[in-house]
PDB file of C-alpha atoms and ligand atoms in Angstrom:
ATOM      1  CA  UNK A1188     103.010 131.573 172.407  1.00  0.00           C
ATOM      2  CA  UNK A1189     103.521 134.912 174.107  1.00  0.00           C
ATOM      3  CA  UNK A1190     106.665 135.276 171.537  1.00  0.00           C
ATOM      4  CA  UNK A1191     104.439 135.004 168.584  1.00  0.00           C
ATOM      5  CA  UNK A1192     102.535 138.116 169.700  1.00  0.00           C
ATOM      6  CA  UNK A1193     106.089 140.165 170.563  1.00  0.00           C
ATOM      7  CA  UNK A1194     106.966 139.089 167.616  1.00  0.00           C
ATOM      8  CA  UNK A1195     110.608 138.030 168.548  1.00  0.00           C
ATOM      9  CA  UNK A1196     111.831 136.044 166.021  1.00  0.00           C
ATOM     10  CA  UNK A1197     114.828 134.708 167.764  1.00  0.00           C
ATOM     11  CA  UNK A1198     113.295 133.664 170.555  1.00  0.00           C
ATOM     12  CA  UNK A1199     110.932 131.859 168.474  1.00  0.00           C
ATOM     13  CA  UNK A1200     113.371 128.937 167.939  1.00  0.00           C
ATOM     14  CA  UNK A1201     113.302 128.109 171.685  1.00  0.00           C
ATOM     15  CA  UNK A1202     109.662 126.858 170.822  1.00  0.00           C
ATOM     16  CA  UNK A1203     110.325 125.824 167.128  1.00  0.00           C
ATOM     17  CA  UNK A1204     113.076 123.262 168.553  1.00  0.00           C
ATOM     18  CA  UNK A1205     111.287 120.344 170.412  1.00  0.00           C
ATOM     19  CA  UNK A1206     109.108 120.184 167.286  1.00  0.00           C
ATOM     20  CA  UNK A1207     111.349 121.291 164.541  1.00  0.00           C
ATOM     21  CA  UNK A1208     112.442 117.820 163.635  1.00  0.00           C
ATOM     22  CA  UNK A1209     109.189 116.278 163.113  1.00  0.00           C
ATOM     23  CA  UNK A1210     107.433 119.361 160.875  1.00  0.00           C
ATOM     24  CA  UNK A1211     110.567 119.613 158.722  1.00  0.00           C
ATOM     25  CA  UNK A1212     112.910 116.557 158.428  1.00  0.00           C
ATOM     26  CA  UNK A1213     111.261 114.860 155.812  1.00  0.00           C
ATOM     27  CA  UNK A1214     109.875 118.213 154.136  1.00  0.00           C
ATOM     28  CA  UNK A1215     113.298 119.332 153.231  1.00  0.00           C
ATOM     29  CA  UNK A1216     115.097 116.004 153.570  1.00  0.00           C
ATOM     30  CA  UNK A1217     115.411 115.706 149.416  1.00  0.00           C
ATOM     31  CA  UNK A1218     117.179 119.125 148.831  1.00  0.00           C
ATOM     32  CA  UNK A1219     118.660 119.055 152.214  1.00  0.00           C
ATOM     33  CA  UNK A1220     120.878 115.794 150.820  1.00  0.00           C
ATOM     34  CA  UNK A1221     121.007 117.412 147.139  1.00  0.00           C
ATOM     35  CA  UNK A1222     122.671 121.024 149.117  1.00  0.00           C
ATOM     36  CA  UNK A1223     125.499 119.066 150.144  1.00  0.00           C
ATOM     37  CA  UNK A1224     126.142 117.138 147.512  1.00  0.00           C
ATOM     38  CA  UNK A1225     126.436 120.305 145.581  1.00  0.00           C
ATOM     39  CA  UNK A1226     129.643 121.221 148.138  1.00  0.00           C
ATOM     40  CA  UNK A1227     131.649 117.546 146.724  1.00  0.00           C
ATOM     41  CA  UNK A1228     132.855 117.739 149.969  1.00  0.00           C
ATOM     42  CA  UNK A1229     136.270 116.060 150.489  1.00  0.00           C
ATOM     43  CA  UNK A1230     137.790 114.084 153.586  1.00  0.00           C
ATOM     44  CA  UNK A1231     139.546 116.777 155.881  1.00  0.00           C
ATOM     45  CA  UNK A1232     137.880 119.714 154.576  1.00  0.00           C
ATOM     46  CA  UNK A1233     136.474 122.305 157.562  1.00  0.00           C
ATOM     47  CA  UNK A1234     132.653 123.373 156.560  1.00  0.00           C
ATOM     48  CA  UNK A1235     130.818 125.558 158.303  1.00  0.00           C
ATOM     49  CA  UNK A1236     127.225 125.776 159.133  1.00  0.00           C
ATOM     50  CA  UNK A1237     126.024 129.414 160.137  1.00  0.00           C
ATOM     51  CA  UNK A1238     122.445 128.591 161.774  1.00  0.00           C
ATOM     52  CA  UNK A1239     122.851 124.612 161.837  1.00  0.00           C
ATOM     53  CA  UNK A1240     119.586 124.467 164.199  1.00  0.00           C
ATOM     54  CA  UNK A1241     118.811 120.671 165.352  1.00  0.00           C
ATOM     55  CA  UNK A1242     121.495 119.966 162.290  1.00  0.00           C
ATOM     56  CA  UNK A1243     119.446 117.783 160.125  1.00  0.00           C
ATOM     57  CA  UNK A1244     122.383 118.220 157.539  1.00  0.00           C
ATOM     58  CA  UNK A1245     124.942 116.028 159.885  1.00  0.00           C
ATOM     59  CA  UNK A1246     123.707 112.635 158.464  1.00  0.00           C
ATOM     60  CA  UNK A1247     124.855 113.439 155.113  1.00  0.00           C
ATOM     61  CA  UNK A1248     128.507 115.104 155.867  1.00  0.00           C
ATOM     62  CA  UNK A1249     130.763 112.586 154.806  1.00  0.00           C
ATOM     63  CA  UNK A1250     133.081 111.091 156.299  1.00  0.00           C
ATOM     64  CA  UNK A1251     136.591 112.809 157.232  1.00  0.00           C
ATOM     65  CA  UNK A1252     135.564 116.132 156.987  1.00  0.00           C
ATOM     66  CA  UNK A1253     135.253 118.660 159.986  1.00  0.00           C
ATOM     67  CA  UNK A1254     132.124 120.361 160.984  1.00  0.00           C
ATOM     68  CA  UNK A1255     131.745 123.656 162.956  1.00  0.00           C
ATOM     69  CA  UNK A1256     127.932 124.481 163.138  1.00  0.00           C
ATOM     70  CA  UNK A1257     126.570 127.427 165.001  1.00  0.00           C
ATOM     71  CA  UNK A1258     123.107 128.507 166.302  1.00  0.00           C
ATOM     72  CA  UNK A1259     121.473 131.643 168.111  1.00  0.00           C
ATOM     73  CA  UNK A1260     119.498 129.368 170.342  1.00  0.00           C
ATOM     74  CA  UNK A1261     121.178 126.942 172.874  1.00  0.00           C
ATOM     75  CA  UNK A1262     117.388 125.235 172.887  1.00  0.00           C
ATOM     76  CA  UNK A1263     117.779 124.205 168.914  1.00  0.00           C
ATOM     77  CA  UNK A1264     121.775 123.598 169.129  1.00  0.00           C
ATOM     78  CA  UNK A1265     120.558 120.727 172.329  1.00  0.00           C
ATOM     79  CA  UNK A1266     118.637 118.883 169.416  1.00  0.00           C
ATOM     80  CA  UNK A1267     121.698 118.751 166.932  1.00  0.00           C
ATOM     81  CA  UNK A1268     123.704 116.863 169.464  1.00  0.00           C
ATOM     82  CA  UNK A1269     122.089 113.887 169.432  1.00  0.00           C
ATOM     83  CA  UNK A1270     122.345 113.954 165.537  1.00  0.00           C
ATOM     84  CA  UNK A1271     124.110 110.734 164.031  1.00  0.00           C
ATOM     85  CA  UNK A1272     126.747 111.922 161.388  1.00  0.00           C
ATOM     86  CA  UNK A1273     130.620 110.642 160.061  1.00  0.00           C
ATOM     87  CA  UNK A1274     131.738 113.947 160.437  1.00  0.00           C
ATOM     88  CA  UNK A1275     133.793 115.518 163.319  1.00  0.00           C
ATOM     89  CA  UNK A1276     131.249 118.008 164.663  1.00  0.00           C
ATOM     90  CA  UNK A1277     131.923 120.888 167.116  1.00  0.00           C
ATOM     91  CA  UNK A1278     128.815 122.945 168.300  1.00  0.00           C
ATOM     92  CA  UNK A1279     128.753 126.505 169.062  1.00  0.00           C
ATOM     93  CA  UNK A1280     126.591 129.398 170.024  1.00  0.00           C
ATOM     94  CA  UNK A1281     127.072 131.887 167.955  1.00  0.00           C
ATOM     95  CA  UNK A1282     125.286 134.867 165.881  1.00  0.00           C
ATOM     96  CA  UNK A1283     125.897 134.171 161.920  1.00  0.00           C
ATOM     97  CA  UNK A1284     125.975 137.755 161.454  1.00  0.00           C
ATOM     98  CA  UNK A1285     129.185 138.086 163.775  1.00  0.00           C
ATOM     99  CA  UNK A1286     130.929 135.332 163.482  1.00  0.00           C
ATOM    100  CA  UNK A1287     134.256 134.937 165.673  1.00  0.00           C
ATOM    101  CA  UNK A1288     136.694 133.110 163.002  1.00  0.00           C
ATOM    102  CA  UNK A1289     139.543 134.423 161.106  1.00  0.00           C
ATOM    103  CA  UNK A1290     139.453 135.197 157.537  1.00  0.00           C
ATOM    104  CA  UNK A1291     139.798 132.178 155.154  1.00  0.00           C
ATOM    105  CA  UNK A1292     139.195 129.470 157.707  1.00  0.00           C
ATOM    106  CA  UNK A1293     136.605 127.626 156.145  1.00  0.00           C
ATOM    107  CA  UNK A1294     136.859 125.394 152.635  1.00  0.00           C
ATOM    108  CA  UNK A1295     132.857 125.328 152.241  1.00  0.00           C
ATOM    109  CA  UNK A1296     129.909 126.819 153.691  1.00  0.00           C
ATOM    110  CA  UNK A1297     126.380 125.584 153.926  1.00  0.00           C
ATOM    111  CA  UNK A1298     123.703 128.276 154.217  1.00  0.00           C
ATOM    112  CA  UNK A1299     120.449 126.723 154.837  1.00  0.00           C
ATOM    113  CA  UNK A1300     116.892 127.782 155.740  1.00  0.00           C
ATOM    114  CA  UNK A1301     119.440 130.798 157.815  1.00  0.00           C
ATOM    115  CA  UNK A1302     119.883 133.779 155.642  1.00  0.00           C
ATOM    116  CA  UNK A1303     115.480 134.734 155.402  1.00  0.00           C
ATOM    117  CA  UNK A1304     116.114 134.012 159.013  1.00  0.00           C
ATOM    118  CA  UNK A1305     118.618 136.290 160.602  1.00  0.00           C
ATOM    119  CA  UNK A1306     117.437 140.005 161.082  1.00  0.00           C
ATOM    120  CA  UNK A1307     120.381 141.169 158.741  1.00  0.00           C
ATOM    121  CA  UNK A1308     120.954 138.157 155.630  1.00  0.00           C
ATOM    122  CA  UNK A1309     123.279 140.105 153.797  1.00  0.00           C
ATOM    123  CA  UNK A1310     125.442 140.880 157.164  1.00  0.00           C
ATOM    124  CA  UNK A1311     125.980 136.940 157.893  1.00  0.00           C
ATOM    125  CA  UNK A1312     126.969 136.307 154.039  1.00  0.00           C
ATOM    126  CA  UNK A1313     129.563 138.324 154.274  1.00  0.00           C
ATOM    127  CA  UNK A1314     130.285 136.782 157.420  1.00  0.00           C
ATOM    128  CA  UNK A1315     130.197 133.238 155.667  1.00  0.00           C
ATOM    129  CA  UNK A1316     132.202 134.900 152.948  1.00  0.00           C
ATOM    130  CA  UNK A1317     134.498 136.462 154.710  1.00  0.00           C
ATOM    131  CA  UNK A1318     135.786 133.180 156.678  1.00  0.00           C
ATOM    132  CA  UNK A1319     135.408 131.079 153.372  1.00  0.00           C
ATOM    133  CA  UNK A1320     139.301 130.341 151.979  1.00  0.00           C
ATOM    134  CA  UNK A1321     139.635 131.918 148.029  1.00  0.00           C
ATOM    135  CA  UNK A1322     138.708 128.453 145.772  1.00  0.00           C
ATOM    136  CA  UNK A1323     135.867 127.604 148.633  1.00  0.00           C
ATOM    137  CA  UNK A1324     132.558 126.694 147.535  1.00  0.00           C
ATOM    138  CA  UNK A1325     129.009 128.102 149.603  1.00  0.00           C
ATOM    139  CA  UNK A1326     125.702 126.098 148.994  1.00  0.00           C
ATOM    140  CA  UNK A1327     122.249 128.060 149.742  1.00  0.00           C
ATOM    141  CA  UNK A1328     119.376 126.022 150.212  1.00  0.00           C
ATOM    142  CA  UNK A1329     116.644 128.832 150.634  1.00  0.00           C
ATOM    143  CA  UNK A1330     113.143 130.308 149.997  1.00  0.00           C
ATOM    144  CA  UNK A1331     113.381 133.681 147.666  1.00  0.00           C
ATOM    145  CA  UNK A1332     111.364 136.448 146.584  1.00  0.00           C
ATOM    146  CA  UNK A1333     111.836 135.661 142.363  1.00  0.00           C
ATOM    147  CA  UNK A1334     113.858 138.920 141.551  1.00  0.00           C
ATOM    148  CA  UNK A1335     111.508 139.887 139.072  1.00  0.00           C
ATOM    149  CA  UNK A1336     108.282 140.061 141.422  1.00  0.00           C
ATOM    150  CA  UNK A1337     107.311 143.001 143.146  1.00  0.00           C
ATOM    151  CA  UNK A1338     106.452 143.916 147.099  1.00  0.00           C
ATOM    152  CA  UNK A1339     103.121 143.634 146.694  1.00  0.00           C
ATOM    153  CA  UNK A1340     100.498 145.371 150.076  1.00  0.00           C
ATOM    154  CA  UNK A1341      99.191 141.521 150.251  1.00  0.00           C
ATOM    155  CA  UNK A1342     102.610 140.024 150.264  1.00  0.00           C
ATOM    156  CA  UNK A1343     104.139 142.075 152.394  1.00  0.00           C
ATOM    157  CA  UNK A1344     101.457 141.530 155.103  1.00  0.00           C
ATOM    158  CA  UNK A1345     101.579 137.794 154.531  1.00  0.00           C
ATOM    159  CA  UNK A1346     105.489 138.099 154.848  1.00  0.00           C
ATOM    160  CA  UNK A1347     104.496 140.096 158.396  1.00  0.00           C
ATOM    161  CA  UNK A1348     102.727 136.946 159.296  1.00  0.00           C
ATOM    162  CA  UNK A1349     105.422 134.223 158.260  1.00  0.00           C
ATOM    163  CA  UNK A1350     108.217 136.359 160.277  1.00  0.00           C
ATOM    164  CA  UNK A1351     106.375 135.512 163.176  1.00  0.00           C
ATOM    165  CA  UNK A1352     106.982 132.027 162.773  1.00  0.00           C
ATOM    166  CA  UNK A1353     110.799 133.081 162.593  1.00  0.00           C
ATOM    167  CA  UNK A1354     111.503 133.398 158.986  1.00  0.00           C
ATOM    168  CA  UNK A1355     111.174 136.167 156.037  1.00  0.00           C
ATOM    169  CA  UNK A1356     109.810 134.989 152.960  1.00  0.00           C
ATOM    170  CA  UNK A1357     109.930 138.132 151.319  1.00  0.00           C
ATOM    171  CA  UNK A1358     113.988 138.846 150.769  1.00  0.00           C
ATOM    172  CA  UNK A1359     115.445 139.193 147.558  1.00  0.00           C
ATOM    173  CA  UNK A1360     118.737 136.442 146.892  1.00  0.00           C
ATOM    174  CA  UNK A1361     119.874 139.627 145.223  1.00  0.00           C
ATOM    175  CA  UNK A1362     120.008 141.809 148.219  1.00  0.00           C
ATOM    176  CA  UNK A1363     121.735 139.000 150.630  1.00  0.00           C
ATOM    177  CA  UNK A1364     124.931 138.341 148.021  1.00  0.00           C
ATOM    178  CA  UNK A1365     125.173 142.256 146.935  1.00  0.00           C
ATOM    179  CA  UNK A1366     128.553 141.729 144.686  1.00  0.00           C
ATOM    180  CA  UNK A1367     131.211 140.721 145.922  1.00  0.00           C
ATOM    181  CA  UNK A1368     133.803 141.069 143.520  1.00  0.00           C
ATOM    182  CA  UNK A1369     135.232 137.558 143.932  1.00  0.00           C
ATOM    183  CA  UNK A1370     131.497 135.629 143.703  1.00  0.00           C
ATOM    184  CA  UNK A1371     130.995 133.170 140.980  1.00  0.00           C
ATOM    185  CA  UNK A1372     127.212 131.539 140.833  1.00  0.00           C
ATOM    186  CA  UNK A1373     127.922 128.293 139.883  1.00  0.00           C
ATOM    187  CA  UNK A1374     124.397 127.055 139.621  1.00  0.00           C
ATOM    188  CA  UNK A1375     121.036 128.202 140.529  1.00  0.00           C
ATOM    189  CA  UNK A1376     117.979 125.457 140.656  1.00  0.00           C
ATOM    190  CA  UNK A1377     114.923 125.245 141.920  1.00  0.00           C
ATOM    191  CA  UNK A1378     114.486 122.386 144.751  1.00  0.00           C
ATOM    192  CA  UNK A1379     111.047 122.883 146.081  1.00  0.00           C
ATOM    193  CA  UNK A1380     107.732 124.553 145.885  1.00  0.00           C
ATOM    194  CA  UNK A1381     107.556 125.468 141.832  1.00  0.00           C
ATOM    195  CA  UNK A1382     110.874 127.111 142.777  1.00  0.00           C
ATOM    196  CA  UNK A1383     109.753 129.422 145.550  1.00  0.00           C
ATOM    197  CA  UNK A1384     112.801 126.992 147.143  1.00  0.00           C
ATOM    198  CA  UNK A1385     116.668 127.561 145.056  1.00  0.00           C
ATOM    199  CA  UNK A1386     119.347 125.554 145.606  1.00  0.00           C
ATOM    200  CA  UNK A1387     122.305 128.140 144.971  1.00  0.00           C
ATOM    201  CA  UNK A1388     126.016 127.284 144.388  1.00  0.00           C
ATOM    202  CA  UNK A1389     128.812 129.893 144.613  1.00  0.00           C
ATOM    203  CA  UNK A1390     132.423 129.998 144.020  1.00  0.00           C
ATOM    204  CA  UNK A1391     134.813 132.354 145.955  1.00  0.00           C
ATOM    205  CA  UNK A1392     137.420 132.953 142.970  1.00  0.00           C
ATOM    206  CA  UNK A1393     140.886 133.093 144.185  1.00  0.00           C
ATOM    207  CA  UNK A1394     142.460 136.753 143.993  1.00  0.00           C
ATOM    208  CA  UNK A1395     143.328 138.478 140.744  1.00  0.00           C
ATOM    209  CA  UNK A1396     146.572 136.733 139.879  1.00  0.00           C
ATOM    210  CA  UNK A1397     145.703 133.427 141.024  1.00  0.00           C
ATOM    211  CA  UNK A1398     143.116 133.229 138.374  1.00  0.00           C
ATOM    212  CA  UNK A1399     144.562 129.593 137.493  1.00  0.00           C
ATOM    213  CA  UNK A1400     143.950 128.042 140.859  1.00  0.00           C
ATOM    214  CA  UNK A1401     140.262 128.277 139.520  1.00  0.00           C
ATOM    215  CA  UNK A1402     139.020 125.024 138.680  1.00  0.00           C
TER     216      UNK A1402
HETATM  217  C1  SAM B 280     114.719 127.705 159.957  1.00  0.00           C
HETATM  218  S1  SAM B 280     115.931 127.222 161.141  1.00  0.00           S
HETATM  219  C2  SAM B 280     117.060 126.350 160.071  1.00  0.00           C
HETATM  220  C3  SAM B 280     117.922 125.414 160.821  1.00  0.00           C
HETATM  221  C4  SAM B 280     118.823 124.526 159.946  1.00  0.00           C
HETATM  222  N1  SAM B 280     119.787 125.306 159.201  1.00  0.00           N
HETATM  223  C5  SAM B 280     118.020 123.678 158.996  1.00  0.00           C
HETATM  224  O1  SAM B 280     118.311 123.698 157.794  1.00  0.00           O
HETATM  225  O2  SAM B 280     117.126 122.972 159.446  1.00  0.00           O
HETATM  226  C6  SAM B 280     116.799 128.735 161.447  1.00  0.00           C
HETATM  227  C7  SAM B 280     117.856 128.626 162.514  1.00  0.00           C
HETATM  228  O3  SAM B 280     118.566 129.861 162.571  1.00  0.00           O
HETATM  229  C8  SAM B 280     118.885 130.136 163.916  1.00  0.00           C
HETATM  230  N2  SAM B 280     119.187 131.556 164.043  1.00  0.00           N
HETATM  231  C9  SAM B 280     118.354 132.604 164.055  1.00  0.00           C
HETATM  232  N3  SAM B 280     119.040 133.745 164.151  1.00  0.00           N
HETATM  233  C10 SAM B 280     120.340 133.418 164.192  1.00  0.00           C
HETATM  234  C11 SAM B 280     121.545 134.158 164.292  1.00  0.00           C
HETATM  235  N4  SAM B 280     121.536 135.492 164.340  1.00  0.00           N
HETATM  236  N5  SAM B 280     122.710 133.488 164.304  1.00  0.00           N
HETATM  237  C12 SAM B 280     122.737 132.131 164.249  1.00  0.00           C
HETATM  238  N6  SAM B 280     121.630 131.378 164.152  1.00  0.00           N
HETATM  239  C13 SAM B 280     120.443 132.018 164.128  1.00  0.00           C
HETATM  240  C14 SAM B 280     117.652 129.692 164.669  1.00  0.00           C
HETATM  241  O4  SAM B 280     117.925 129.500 166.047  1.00  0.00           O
HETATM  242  C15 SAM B 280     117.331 128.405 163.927  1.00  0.00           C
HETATM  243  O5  SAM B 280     117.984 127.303 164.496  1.00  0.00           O
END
């Protein structure tokens, strides 16, 4: 509890984690499933999974593909183990907003519940981006300020509140992406909550040039 009061919101996840599972599976369970779809994963693909927590996504990687998930907090990453999945999982502790993979490694990335969560969300897409391969898709799964609405005094002192709890509902989707100049947005929906929750799918287009390895 002390954490909630320092307001650390990193550390928070050490208390989120033996609870985590039973507040959220089923909450997010629908869109969770619906996220990855959205990737059409294919056998021996590598996705990665900045922020994977107790990885409530591994159930629904299918099979043959290769999963690298990564997590702040050792505490949360100790729940994901047990996690049944088809995939071929490796577990890491890492910080999404430096991550320690080459350029182009990845084929997909999943971005979920992680980027209102991290103290810099634009800093670990371009990490995701960055390690994504030119063709790769990235799914979002995410809660949004609308783009439109404005900072109000009330909402930012709610948003005060809710970053206690470890996440910031008060970030533009905007802001995070900036513009790459090789981002397509395939597909923006809403998946929960009258939309406060998107489901966002993006394209890395290959490099000028390569234009017809698009598909
Ligand atoms: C709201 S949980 C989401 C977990 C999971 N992605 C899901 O969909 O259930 C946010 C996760 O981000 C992790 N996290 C926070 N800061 C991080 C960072 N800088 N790098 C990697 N993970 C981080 C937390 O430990 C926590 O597991």
């Amino acid at each position: 509890l002390l954490n909630l009061f320092l307001n650390k919101p990193l550390q928070i996840y050490r208390w989120w984690a033996p609870v985590y599972d039973a507040v959220f599976a089923r909450l997010f369970a629908q869109p969770r499933r619906a996220a990855i779809e959205r990737l059409d994963l294919l056998p021996g693909e590598r996705l990665l999974v900045p922020g994977i927590g107790t990885g409530l996504d591994l159930p629904y990687i299918p099979t043959g593909c290769t999963v690298v998930g990564g997590d702040f907090s050792g505490a949360m990453l100790a729940q994901a183990r047990d996690k049944p999945t088809h995939a071929a999982v490796s577990l890491l502790e890492m910080d999404a907003q430096c991550l320690p993979f080459r350029d182009a490694t990845f084929d997909a990335l999943l971005f979920a519940l992680i980027l209102t969560v991290v103290p810099d969300g634009a800093a670990a897409f371009r990490e995701g981006w960055r390690v994504l391969k030119p063709g790769g898709r990235a799914v979002i799964f995410d809660k949004f300020l609308p783009e439109t609405q404005r900072l109000t005094p009330g909402r930012q002192k709610l948003g005060q509140l809710i970053q206690r709890l470890g996440t910031d509902p008060n970030r533009h989707l905007s802001e995070i992406l900036g513009a790459p100049p090789d981002l397509n947005v395939v597909s923006d929906e809403p998946a929960l909550f009258g939309g406060q929750y998107r489901l966002v799918l993006l394209r890395k287009r290959h490099p000028a040039g390569n234009e017809q390895l698009d598909t």
